[in-house]
Coordinates of C-alpha atoms (C1' of nucleotides) in Angstrom, one line a residue:
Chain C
X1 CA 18.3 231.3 -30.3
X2 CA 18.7 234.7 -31.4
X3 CA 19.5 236.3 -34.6
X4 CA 22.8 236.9 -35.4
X5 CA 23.4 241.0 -34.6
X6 CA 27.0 242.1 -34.9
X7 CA 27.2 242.2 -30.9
X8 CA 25.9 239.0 -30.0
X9 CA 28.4 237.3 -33.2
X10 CA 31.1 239.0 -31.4
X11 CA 30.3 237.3 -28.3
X12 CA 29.5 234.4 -29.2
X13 CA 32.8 233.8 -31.1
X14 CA 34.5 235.1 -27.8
X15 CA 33.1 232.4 -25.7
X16 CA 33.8 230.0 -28.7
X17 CA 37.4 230.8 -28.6
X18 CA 37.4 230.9 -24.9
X19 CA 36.0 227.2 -25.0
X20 CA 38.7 226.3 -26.9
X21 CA 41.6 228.0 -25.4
X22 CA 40.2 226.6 -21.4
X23 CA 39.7 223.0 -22.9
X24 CA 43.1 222.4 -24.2
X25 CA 44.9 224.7 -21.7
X26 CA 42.8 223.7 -18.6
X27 CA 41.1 220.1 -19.4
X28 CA 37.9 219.0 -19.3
X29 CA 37.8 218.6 -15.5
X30 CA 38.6 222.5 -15.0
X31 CA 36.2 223.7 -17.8
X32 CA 33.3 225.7 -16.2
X33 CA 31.0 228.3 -17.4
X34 CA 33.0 230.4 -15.1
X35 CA 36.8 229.5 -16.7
X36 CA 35.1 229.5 -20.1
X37 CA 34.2 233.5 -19.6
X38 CA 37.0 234.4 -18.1
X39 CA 39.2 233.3 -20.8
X40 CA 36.8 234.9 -22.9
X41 CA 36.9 237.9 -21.1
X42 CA 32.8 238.3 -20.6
X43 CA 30.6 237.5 -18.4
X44 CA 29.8 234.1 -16.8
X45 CA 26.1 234.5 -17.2
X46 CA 26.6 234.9 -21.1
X47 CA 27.1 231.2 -21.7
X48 CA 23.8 230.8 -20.7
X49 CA 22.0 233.5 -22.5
X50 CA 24.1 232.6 -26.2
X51 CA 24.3 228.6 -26.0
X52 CA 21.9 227.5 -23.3
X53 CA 24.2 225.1 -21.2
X54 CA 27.9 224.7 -21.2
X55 CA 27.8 221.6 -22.4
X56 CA 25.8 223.4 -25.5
X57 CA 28.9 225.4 -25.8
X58 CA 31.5 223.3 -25.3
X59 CA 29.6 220.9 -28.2
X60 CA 29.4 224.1 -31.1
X61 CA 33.2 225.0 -30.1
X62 CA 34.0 221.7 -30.9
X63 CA 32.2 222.0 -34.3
X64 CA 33.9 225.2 -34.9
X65 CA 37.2 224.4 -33.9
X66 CA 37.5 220.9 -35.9
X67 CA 35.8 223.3 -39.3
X68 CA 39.1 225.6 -38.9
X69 CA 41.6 223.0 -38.4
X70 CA 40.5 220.6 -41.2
X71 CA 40.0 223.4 -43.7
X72 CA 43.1 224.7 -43.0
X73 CA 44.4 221.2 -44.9
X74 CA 41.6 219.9 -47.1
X75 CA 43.3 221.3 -50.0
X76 CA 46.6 219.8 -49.1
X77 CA 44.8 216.1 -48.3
X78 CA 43.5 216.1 -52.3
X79 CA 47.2 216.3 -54.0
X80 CA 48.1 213.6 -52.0
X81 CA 48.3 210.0 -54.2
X82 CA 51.3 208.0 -52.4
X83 CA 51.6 206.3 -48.8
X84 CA 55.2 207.9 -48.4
X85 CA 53.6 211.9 -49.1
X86 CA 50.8 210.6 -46.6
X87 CA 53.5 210.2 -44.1
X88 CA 55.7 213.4 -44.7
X89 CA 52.0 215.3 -44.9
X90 CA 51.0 213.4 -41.8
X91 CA 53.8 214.0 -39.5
X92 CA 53.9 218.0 -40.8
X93 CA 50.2 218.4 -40.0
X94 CA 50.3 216.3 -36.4
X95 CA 53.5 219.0 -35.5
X96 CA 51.3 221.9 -36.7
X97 CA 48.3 220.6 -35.3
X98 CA 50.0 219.2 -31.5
X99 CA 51.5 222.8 -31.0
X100 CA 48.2 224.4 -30.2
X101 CA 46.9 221.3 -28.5
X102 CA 44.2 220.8 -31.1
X103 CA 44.6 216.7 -31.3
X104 CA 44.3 216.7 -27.3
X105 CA 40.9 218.8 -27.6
X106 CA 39.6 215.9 -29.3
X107 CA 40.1 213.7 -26.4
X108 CA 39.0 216.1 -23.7
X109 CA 35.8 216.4 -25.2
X110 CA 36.0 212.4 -25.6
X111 CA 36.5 212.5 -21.8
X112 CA 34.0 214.6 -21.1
X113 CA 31.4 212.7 -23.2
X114 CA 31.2 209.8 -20.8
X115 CA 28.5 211.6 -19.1
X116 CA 26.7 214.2 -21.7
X117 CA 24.9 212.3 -25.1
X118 CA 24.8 215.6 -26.4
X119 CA 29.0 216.4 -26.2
X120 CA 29.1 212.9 -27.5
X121 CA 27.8 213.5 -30.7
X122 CA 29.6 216.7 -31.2
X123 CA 32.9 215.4 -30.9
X124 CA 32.3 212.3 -33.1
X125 CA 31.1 215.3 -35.5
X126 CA 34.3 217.1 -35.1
X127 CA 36.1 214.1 -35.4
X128 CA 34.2 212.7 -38.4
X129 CA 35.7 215.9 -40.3
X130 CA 39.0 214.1 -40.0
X131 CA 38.1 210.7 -40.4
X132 CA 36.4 211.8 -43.8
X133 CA 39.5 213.3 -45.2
X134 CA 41.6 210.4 -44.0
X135 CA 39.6 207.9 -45.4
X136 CA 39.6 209.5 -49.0
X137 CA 43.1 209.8 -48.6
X138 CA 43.4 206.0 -47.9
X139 CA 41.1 205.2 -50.1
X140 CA 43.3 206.8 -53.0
X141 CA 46.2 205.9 -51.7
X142 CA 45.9 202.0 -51.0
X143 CA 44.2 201.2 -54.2
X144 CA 47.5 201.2 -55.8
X145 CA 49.2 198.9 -52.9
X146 CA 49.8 194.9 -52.9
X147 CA 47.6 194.9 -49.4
X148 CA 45.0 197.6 -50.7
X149 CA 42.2 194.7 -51.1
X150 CA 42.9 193.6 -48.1
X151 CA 42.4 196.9 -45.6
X152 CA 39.2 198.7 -44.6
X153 CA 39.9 202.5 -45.2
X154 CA 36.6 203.5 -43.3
X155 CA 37.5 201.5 -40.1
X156 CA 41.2 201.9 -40.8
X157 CA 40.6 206.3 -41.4
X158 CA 38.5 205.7 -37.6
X159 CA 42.1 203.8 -36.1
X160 CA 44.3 206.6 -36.7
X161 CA 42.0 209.3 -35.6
X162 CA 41.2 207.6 -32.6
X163 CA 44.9 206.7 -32.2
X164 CA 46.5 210.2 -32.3
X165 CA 43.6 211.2 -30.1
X166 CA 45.0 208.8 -27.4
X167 CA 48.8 209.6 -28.2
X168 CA 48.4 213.5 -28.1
X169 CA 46.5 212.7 -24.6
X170 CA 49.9 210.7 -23.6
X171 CA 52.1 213.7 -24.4
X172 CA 50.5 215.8 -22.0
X173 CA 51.7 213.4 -19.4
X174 CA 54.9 211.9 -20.9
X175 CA 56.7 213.9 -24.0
X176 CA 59.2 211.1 -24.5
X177 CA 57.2 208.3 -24.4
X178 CA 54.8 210.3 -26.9
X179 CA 57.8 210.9 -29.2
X180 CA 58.9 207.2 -28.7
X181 CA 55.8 205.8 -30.1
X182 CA 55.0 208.9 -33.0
X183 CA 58.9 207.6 -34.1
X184 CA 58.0 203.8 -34.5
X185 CA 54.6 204.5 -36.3
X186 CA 56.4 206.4 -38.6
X187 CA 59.2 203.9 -39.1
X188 CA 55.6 201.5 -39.4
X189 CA 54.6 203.8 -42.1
X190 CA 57.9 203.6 -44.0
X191 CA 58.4 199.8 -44.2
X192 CA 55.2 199.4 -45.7
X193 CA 55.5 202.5 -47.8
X194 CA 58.5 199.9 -48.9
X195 CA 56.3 197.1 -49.4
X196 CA 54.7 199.1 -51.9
X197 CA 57.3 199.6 -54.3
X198 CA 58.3 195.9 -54.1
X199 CA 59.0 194.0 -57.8
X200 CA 56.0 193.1 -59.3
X201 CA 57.0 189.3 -58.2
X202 CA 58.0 190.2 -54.9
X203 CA 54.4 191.7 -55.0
X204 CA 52.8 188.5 -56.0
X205 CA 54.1 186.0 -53.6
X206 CA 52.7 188.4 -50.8
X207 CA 49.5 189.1 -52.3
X208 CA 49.3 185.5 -52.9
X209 CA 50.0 185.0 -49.3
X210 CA 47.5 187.8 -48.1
X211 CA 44.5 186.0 -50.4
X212 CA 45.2 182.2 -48.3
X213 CA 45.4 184.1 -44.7
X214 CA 42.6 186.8 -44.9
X215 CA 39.0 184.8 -44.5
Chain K
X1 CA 50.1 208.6 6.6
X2 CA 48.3 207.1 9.3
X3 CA 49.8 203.5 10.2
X4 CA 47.6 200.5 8.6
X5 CA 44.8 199.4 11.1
X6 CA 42.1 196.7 9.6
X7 CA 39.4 199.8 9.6
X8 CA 41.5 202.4 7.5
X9 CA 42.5 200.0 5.5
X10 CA 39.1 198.7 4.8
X11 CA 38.0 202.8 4.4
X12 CA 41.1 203.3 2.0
X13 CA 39.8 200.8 -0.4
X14 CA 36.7 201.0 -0.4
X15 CA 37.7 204.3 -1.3
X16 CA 40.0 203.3 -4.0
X17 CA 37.2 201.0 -5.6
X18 CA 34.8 204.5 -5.7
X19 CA 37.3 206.4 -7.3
X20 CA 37.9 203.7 -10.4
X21 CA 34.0 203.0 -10.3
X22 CA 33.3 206.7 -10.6
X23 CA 36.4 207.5 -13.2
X24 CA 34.8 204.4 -15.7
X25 CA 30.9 205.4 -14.8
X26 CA 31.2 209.2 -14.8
X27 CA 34.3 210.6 -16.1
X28 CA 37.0 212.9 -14.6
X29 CA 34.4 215.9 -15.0
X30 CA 32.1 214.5 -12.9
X31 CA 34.5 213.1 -10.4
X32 CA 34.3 214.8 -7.4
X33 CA 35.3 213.9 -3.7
X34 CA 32.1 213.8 -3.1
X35 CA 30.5 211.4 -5.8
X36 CA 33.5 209.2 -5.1
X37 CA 32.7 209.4 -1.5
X38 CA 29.1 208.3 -2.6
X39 CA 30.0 205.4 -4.4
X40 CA 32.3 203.9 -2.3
X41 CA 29.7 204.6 1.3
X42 CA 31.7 206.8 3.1
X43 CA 31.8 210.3 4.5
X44 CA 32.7 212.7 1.8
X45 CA 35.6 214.5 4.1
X46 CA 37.6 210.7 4.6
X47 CA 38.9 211.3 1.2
X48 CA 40.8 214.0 3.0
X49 CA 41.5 212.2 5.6
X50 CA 42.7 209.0 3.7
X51 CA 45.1 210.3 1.2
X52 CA 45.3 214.3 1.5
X53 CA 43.7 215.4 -1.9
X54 CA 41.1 213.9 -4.4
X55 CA 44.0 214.1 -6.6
X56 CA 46.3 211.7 -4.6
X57 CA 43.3 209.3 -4.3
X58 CA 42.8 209.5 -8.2
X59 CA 46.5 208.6 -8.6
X60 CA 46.6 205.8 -5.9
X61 CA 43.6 204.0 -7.5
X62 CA 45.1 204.3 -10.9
X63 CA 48.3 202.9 -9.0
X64 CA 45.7 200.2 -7.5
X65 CA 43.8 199.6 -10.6
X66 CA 46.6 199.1 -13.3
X67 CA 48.6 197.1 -11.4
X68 CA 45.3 194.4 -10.8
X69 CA 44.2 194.6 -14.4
X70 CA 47.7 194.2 -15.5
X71 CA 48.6 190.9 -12.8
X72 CA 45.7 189.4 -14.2
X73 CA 47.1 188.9 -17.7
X74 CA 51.1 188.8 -16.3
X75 CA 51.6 184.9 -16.8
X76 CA 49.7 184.4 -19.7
X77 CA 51.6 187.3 -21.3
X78 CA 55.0 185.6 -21.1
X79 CA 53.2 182.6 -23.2
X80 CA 53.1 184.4 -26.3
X81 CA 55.2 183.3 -29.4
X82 CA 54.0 184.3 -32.3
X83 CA 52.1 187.4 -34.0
X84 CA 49.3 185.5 -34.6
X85 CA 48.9 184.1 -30.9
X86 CA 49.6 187.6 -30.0
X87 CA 46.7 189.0 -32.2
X88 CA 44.6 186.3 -31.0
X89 CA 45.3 187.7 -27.0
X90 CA 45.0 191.0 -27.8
X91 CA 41.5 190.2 -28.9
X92 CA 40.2 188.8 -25.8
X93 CA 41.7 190.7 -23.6
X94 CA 40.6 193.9 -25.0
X95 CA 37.2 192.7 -24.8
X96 CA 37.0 191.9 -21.0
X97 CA 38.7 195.2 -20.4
X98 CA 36.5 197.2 -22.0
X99 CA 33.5 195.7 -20.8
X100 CA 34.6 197.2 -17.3
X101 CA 36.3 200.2 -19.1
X102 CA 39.6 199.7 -18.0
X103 CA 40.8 201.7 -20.8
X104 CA 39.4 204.5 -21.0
X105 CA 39.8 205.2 -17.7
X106 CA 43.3 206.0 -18.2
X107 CA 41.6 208.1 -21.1
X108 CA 40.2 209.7 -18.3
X109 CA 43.1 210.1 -16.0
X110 CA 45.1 211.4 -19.0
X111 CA 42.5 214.4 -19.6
X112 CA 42.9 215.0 -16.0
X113 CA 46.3 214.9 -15.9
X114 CA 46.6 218.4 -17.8
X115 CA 46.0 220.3 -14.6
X116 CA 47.8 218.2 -12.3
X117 CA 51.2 216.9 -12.6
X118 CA 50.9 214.5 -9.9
X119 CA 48.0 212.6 -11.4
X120 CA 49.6 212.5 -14.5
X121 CA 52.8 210.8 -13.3
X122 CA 50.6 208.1 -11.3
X123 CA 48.6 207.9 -14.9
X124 CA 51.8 207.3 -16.9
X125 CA 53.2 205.0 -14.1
X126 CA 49.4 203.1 -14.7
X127 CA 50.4 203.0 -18.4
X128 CA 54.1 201.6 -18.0
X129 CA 52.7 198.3 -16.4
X130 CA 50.8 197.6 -19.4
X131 CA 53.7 199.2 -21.8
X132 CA 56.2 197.0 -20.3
X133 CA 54.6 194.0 -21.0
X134 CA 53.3 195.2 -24.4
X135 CA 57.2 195.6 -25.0
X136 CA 58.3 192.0 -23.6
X137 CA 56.2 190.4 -26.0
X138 CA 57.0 192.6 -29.1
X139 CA 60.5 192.2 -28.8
X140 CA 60.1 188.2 -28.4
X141 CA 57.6 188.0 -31.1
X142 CA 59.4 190.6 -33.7
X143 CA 62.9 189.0 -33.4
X144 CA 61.5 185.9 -35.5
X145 CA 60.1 188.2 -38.6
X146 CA 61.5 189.6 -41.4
X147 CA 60.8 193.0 -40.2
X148 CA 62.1 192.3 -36.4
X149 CA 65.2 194.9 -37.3
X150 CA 63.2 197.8 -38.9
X151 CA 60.8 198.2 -35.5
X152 CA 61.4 199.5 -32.3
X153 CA 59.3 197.9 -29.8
X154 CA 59.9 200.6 -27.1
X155 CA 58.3 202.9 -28.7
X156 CA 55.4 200.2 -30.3
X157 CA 54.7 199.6 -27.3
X158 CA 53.7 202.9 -26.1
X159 CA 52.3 203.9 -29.3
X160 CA 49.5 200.2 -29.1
X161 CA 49.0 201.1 -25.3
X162 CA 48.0 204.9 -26.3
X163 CA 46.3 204.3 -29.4
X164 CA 44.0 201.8 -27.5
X165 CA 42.9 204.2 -24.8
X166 CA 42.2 206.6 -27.7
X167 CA 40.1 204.1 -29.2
X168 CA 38.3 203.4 -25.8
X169 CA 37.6 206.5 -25.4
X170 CA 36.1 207.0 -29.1
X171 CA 34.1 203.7 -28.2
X172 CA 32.5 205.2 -25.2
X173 CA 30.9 208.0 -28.1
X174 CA 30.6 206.1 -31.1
X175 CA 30.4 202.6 -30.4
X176 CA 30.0 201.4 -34.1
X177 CA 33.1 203.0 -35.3
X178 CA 35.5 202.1 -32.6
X179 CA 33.9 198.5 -33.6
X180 CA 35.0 199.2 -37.5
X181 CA 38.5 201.1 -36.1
X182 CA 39.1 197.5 -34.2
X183 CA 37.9 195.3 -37.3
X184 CA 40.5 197.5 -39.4
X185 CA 43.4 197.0 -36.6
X186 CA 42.6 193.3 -36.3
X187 CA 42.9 192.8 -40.3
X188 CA 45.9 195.1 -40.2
X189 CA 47.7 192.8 -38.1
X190 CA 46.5 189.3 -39.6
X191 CA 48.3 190.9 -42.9
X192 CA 51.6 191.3 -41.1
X193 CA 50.9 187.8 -39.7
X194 CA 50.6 186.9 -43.0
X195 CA 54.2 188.4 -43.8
X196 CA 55.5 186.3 -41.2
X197 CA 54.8 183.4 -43.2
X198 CA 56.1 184.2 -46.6
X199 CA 58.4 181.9 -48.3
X200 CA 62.1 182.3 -48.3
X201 CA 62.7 184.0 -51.0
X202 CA 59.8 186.3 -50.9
X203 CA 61.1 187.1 -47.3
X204 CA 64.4 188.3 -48.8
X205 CA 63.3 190.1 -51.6
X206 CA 61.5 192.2 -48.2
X207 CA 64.2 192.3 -46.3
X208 CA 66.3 193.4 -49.1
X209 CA 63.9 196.3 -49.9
X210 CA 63.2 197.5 -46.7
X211 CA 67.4 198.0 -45.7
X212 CA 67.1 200.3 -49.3
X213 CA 64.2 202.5 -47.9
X214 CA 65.0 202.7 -44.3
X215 CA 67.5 205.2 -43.6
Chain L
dG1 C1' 43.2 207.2 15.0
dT2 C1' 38.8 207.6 12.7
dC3 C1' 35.2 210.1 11.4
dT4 C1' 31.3 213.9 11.2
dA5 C1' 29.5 218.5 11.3
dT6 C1' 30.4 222.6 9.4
dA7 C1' 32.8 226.5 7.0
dC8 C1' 34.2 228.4 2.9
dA9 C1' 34.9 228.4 -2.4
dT10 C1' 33.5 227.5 -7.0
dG11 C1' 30.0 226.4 -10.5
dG12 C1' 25.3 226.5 -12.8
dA13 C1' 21.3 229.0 -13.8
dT14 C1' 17.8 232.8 -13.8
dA15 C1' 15.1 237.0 -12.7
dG16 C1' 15.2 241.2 -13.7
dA17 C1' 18.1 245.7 -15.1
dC18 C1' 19.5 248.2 -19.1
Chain J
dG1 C1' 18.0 241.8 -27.5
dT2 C1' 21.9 241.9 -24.4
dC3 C1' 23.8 241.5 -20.2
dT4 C1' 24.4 241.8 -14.8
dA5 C1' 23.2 240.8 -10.0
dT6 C1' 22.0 237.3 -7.4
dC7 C1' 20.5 232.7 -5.9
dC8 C1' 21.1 227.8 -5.0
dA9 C1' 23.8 223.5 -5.8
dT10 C1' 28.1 221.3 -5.7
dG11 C1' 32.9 220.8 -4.3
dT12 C1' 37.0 221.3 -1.1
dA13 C1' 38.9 221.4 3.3
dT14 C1' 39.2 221.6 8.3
dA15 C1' 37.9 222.0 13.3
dG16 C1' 36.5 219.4 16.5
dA17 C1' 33.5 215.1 18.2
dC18 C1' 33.9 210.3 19.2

DNA sequence: GTCTATACATGGATAGAC
DNA sequence: GTCTATCCATGTATAGAC
């Protein structure tokens, strides 16, 4: 690929933020090289001539876009040391985060993965950025918990990104019922923030409890 | 609509089957009158014909699909007691969905539903079948444990159904972590299981704390 | 009523202009 | 090196054959 002159940067970051802006506004089903460009405002051809293939395209937008988004917090995710802060900082970020449609990105790529290896990979890239601040979050968070032996922060880091991916999707097609179910995670969330500041016996009994059920 | 006669009927589903074959196999990108016209053995224009739109044939077969997948599971469903049982279902049933991607393809019909209202009414109709069921068994199995009063299995309901078609989704590009992201879920609910089973006074030192903290 | 042949629109990709 | 004009493939929709 060519070296990076001025002009072609400045295209290239056109048709990046035209990727985005088509994906999230359009879907994957309505992305084309054509869409892509227009939103960009340059010419359809240019796709080609910068990144090769749309799918090319569409794979570093999603590399670019998940870099902004997760930068724009990592600071944030390292003061965080209590599952009650993870909550109030979770439901603040998904807000921020929903408004421009960034979550649902995630899962039109996912969609449109089915069919290209190589969009695949991005989007578990783009994703992985999350998941890797998640899981030091959880990691630091549920060491300190009653249950924090007993939970897998890698796999449990992969369940909540995967799970907002699917929600967000939900609220394109049904606001309430997206609301409804954000709402009793978070009351989730809260009740075993509680558990955590149990009595140290309180704390025993179900620790105890945990050790006999968990093989 | 054209009155039922043995040979559209037999074109309309084999129709139908193309559309949810194509959807799982290909993805919404790549779903086209055509290729569903391919898969099921028919003239490309009898989509037209059949139901008006690709878009009305999309939302019949997700009409057609859920309401199979979910009739399938209906009786044993209203057998569930307990969390455990519940966990236990969950498990297998999952499994044999996913291995004809059941899921995801109302991952897929979600993505498409960005564009197209229509297809994202029939999606969330799709999704209801399974939610409403979800929510049957959550609110029989909840009542009994000590945190029955804090949830809201409404909105549990939808939040399980659409985390699960996020995870299907994430499965169909990184197979291993969806794998760990189910492990994690799994282990998440044996531990509430295990809360279920707490002594007596444990039980009320949880109940006690959890009407502090929940507002 | 059912379906096919065909027209028209959109999308992907490249040869060649600047 | 950057971009546009243009070609061919794919997709949607309908007019008319059976």
């Amino acid at each position: 690929m060519s070296p990076e002159t001025a002009k072609s940067l400045e295209t290239k970051t056109k048709l990046l933020d035209g990727a985005l802006r088509t994906l999230t506004e359009q879907g994957i089903a309505k992305t084309s090289a054509r869409t892509v460009a227009a939103a960009a405002g340059v010419n359809q051809a240019l796709v080609f001539y910068h990144f090769g293939s749309l799918n090319d395209l569409l794979a570093a937008a999603c590399r670019y876009g998940a870099e902004q988004r997760v930068a724009r917090y990592r600071d944030r995710f390292d003061t965080i040391t209590s599952l009650s802060e993870l909550l109030a900082f979770g439901r603040e970020m998904h807000e921020e985060e929903r408004a421009f449609g960034h979550v649902s990105l995630l899962g039109q790529l996912l969609a449109g993965a089915q069919t290209h290896e190589s969009l695949g990979s991005a989007t578990v890239a783009g994703l992985d950025l999350w998941i890797t601040e998640i899981e030091k979050v959880l990691d630091r968070v549920l060491a300190h918990t009653p249950f924090g032996e007993f939970v897998d922060p890698p796999g449990l880091a992969r369940a909540v990104a995967a799970s907002f991916v699917g929600i967000e999707l939900y609220e394109g097609a049904d606001p309430e019922g997206a609301g409804a179910a954000l709402d009793a995670l978070e009351q989730l969330g809260r009740l075993v923030a509680a558990l955590d500041d149990l009595g140290p016996v309180a704390q025993r009994a179900v620790r105890h409890r945990l050790r006999r059920t968990q093989r």
